[in-house]
CSV table of C-alpha atoms and ligand atoms in Angstrom, one decimal:
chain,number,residue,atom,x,y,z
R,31,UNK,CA,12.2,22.1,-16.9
R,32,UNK,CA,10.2,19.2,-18.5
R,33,UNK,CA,6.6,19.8,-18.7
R,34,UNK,CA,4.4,18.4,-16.3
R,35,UNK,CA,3.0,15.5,-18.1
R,36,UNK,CA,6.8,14.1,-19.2
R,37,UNK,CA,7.4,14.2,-15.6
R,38,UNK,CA,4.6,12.6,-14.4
R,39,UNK,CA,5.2,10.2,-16.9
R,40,UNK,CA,8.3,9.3,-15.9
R,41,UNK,CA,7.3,9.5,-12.7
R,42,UNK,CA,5.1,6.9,-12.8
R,43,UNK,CA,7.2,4.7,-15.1
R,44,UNK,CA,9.6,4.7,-11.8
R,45,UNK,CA,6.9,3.8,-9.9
R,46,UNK,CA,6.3,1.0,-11.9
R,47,UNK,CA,9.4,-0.2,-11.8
R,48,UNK,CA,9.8,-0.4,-8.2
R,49,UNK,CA,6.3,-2.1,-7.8
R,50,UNK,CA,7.8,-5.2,-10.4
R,51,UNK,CA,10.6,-5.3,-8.0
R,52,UNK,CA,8.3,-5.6,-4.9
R,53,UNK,CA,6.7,-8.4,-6.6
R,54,UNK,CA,9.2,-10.0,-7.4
R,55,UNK,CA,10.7,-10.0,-3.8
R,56,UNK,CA,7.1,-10.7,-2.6
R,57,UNK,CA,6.1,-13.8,-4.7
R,58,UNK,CA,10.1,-15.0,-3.7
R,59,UNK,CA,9.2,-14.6,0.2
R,60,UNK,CA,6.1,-16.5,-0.7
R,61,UNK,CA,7.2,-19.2,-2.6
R,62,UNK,CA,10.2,-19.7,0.2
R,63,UNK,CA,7.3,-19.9,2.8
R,64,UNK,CA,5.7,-22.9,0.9
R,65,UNK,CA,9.3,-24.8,-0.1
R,66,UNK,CA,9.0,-24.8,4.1
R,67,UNK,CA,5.2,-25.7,4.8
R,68,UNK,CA,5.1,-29.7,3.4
R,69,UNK,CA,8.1,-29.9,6.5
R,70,UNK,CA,5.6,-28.9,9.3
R,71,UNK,CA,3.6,-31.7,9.6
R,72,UNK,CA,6.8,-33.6,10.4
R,73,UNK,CA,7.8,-31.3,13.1
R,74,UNK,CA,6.7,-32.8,17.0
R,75,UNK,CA,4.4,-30.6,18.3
R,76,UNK,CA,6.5,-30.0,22.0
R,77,UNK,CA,9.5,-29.4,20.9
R,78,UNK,CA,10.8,-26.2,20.7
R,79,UNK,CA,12.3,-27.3,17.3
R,80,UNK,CA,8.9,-25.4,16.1
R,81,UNK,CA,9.5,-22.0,17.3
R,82,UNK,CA,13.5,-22.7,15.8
R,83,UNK,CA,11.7,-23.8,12.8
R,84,UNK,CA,9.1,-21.2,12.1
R,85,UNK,CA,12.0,-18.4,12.9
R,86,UNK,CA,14.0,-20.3,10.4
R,87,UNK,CA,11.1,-19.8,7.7
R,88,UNK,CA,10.9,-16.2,8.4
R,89,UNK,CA,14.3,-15.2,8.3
R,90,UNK,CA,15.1,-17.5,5.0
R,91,UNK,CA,12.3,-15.5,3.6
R,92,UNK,CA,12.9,-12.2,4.3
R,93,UNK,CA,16.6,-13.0,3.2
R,94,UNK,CA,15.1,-13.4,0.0
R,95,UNK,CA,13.1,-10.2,-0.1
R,96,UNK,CA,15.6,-8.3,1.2
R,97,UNK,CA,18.8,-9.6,-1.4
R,98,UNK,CA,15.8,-9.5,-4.2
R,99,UNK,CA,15.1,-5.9,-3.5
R,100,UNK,CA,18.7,-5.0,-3.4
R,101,UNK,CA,20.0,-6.4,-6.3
R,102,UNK,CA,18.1,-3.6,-7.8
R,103,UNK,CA,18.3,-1.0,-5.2
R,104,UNK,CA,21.4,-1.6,-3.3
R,105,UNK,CA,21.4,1.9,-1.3
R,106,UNK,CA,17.4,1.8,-0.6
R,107,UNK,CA,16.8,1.2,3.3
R,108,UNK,CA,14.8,-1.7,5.2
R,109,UNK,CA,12.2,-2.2,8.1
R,110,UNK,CA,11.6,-5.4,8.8
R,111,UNK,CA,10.2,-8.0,10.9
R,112,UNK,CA,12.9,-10.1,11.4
R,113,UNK,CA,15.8,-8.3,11.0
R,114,UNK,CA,14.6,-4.5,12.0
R,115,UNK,CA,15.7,-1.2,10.8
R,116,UNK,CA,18.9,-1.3,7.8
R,117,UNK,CA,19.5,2.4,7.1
R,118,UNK,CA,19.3,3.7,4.0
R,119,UNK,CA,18.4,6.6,1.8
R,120,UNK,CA,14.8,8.1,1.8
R,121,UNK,CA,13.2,4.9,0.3
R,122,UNK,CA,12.4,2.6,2.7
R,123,UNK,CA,11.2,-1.2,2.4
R,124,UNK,CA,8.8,-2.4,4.9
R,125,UNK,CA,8.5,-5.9,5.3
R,126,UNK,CA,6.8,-9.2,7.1
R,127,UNK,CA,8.2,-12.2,4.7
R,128,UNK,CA,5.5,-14.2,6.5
R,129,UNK,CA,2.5,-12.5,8.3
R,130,UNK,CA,0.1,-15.1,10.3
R,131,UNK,CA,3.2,-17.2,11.6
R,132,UNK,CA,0.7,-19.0,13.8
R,133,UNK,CA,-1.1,-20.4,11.1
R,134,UNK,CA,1.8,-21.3,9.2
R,135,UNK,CA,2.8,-23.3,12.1
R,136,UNK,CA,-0.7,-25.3,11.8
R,137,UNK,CA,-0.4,-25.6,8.4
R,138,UNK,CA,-3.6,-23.3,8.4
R,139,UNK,CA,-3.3,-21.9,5.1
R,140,UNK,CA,-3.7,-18.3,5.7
R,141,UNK,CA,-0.6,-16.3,5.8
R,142,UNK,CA,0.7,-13.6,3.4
R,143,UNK,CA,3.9,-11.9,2.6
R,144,UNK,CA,3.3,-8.1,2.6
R,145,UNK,CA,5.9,-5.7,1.3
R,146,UNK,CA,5.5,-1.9,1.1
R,147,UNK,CA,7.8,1.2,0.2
R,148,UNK,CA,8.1,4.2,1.9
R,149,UNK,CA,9.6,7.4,0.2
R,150,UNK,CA,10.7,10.0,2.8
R,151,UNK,CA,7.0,10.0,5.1
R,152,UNK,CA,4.7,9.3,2.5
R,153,UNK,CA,3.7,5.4,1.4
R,154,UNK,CA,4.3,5.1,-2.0
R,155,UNK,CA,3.2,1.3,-2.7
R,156,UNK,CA,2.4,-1.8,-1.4
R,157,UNK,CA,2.1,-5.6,-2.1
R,158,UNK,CA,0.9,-8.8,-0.4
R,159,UNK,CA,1.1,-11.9,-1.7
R,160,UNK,CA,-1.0,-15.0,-0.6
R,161,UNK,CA,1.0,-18.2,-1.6
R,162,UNK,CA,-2.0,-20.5,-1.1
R,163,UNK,CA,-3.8,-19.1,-3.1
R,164,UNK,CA,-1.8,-17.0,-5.5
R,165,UNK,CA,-2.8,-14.1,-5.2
R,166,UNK,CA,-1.6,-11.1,-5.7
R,167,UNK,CA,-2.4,-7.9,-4.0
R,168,UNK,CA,-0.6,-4.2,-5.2
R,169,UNK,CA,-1.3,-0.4,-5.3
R,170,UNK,CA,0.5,2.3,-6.2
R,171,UNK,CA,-0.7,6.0,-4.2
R,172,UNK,CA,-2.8,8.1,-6.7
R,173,UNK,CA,-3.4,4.5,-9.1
R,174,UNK,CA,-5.6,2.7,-7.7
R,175,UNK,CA,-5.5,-1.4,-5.9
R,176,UNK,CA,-5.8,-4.5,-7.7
R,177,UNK,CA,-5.7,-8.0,-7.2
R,178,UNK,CA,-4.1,-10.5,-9.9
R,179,UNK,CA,-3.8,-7.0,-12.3
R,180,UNK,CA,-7.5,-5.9,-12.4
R,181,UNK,CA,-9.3,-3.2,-10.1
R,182,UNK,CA,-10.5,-3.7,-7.2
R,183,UNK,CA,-12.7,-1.2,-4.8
R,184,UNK,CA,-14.0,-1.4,-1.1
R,185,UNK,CA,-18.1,-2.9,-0.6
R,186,UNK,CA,-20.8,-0.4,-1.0
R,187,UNK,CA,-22.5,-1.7,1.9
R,188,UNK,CA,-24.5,1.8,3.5
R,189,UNK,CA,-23.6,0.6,7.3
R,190,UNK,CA,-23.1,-2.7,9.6
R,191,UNK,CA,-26.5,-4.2,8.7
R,192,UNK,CA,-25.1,-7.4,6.7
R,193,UNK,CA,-21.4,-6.4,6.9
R,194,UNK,CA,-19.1,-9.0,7.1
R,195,UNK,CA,-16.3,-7.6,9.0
R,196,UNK,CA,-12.5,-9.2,10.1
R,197,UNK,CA,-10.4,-8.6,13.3
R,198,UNK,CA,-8.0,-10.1,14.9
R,199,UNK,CA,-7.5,-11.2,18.8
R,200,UNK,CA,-5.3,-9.2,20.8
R,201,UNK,CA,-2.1,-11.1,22.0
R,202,UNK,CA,-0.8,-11.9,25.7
R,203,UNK,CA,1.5,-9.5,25.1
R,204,UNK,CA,-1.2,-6.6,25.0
R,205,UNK,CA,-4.1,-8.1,26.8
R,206,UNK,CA,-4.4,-4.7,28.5
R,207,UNK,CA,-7.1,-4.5,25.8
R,208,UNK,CA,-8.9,-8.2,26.2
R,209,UNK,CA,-11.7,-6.8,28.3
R,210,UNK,CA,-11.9,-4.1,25.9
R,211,UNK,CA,-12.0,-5.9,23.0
R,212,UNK,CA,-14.2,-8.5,23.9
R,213,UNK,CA,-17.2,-5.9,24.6
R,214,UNK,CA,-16.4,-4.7,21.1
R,215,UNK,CA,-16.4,-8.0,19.4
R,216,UNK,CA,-19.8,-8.8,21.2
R,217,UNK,CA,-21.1,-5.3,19.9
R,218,UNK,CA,-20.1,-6.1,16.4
R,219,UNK,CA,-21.5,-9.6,16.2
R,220,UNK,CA,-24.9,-7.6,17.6
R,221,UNK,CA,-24.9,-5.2,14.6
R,222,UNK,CA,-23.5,-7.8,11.6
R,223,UNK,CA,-23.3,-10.4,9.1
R,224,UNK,CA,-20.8,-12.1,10.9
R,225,UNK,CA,-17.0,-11.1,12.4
R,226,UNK,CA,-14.1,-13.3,10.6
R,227,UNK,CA,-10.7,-13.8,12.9
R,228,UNK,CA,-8.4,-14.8,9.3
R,229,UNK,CA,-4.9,-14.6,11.3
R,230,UNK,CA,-3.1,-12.6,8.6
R,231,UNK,CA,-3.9,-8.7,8.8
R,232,UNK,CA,-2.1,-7.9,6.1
R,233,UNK,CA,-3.9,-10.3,4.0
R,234,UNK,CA,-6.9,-9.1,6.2
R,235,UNK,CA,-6.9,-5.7,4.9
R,236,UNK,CA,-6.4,-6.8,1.6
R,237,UNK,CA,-9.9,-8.2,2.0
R,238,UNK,CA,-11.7,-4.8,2.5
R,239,UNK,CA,-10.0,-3.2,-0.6
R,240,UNK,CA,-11.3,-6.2,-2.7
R,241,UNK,CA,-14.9,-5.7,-0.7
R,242,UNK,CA,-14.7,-9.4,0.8
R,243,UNK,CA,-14.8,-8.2,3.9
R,244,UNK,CA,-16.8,-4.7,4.6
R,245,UNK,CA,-14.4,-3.6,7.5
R,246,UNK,CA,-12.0,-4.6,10.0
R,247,UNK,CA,-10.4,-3.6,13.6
R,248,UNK,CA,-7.6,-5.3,15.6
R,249,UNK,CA,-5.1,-3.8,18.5
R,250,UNK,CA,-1.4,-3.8,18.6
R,251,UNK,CA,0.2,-4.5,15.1
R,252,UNK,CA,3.1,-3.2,14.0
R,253,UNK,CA,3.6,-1.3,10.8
R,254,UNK,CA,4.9,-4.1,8.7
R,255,UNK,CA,1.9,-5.8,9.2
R,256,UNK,CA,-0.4,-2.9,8.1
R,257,UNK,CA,2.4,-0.8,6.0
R,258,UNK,CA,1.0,-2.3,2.4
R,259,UNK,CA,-2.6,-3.2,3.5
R,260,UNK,CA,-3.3,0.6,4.6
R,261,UNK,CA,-2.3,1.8,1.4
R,262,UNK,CA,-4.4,-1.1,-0.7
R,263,UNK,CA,-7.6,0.6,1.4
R,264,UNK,CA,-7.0,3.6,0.6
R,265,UNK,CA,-6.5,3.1,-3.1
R,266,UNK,CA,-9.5,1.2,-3.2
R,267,UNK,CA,-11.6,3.9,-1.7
R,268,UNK,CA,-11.8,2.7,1.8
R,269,UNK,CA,-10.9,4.3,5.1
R,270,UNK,CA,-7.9,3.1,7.4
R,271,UNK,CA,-7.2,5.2,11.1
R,272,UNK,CA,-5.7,4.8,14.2
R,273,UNK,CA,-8.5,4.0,16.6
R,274,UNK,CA,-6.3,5.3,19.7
R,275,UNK,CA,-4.8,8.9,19.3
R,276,UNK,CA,-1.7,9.3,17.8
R,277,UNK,CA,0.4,10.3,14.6
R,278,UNK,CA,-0.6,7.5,12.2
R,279,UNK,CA,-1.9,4.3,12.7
R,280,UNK,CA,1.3,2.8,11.3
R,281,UNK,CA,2.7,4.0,14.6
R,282,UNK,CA,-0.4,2.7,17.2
R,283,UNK,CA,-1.2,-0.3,15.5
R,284,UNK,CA,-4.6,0.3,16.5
R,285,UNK,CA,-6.5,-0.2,13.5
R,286,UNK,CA,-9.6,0.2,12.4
R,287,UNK,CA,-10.6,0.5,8.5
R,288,UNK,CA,-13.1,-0.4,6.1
R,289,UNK,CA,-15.5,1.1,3.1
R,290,UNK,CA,-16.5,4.8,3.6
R,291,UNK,CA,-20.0,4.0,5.1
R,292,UNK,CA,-19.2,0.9,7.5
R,293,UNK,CA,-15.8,2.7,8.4
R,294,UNK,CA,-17.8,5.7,10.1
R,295,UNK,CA,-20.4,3.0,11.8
R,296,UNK,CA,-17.5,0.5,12.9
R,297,UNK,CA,-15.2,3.6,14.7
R,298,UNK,CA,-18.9,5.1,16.2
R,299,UNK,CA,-19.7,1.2,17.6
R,300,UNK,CA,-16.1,0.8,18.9
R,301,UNK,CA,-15.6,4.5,20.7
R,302,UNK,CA,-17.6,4.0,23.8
R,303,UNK,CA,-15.6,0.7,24.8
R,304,UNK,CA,-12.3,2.5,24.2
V,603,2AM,P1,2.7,-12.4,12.4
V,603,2AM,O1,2.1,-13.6,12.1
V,603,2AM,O2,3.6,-11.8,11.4
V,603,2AM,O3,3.3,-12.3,13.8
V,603,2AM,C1,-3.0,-11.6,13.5
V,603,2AM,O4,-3.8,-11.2,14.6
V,603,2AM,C2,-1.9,-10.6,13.3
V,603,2AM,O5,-1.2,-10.3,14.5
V,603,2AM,C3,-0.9,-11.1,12.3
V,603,2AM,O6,-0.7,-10.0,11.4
V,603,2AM,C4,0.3,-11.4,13.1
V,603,2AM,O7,1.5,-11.2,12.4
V,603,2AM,C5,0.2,-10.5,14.3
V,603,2AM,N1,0.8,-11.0,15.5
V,603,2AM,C6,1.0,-12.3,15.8
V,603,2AM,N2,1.5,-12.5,17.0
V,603,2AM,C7,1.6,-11.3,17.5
V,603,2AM,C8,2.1,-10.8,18.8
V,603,2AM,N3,2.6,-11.6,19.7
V,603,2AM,N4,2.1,-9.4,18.9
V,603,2AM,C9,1.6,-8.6,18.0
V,603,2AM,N5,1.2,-9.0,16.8
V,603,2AM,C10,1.2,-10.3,16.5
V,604,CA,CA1,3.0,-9.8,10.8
């Protein structure tokens, strides 16, 4: 048996590997969302040629994830926005090529690509890429976040007095929680900085592992949104849960995250309007 450093070793020089291929596949899904975003200004703002249009972006980008991921690892599996669930072995890709479609759609440059890899239950790594801005979010479980290759950790901020914190709305589709929500929003702009409504929450979660943003809380995403951001948290130091019971957050999409300190006063503010 080799010993245990040659195998974490190794270990970790796989890892490496398949993070260079998720960056690879993320900064393609990026750079296919931006060939696409000089053509919206053209579009006519009734038509349903929009909706065609944006669907047309997302799939041509997740194409281009997908067939960039499996050049290299042709029996790995997929779960993806667009196209859903390709079976596979024990790895599996999660994947939004384009998360904050809405803003796309404006031309509001906020959207991200977010890619993450799953190895049997456990989240192995994750990356989001911001096209706008290039930048370039990755972690790897048990090494750490970084943005554009250096370090990044959560805010040190000992509570909410201050904090900056990011949400997102909920949508038609689950305004079962509007009345909710909108005592918790008022309840946070009480005890804060200021709230920040971005549109992207993978991009969004991003933000608290690099500390620009203190915390964060939005109902009903799905796990491609949050797969690569929950793991950026977490190897940054923060603190990412479900805020409704369940197995894992991934599975609620009830999220609610952020620095040790301001992710214990955020859940205690938002409990009572549960
Ligand atoms: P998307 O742009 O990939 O759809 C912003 O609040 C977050 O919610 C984004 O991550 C966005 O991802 C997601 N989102 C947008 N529309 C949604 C909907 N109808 N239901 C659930 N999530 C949605
Ligand atoms: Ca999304």
């Amino acid at each position: 048996m080799a010993p245990l450093s040659a195998t974490r070793t190794s270990g970790s020089s796989i890892m490496q590997a398949l993070l260079n291929t998720a960056v690879k596949a993320a900064r393609k899904g990026g750079d296919t969302a931006l060939r696409y975003l000089s053509r919206v200004a053209d579009l006519d703002v009734r038509s349903k040629a929009r909706n065609e249009f944006v669907t047309q972006v997302d799939h041509a980008a997740e194409a281009a994830i997908i067939a960039s991921i499996r050049e290299r690892y042709p029996h790995h599996g997929f779960l993806a926005e667009e196209s859903g669930a390709h079976p596979g072995d024990e790895f599996v890709w999660i994947v939004d090529p384009l998360d904050g479609t809405t803003n796309f759609l404006h031309g509001f440059p906020v959207f991200s690509v977010s890619v993450a890899l799953r190895i049997r239950d456990q989240l192995e790594l994750g990356v989001v890429y911001d096209p706008c801005r290039q930048e370039l979010f990755t972690a790897i479980r048990g090494a750490g976040a970084q943005l554009d290759g250096r370090r990044i950790r959560v805010g040190s901020r000992p509570g909410l007095d201050g904090a900056l914190i990011g949400t997102g709305f909920p949508y038609r589709s689950n305004d079962e929680w509007l009345d909710r929500y909108l005592a918790m929003l008022r309840a946070v702009m009480e005890q804060t900085a200021g709230v920040r409504r971005p549109g992207s929450a993978a991009l969004d979660l991003c933000y608290v592992a690099a500390g620009r943003l203190d915390g964060f809380w939005e109902f009903g995403l799905q796990a491609w949104d949050i797969a690569a951001g929950t793991l950026m948290i977490r190897e940054a130091g923060g603190l990412v849960a479900s805020l409704t019971p369940g197995p894992d957050v991934l599975e609620t999409g009830n999220v609610v995250a952020g620095s040790p300190k301001v992710y214990e006063a955020l859940r205690a503010l938002l409990a009572p309007h549960l």
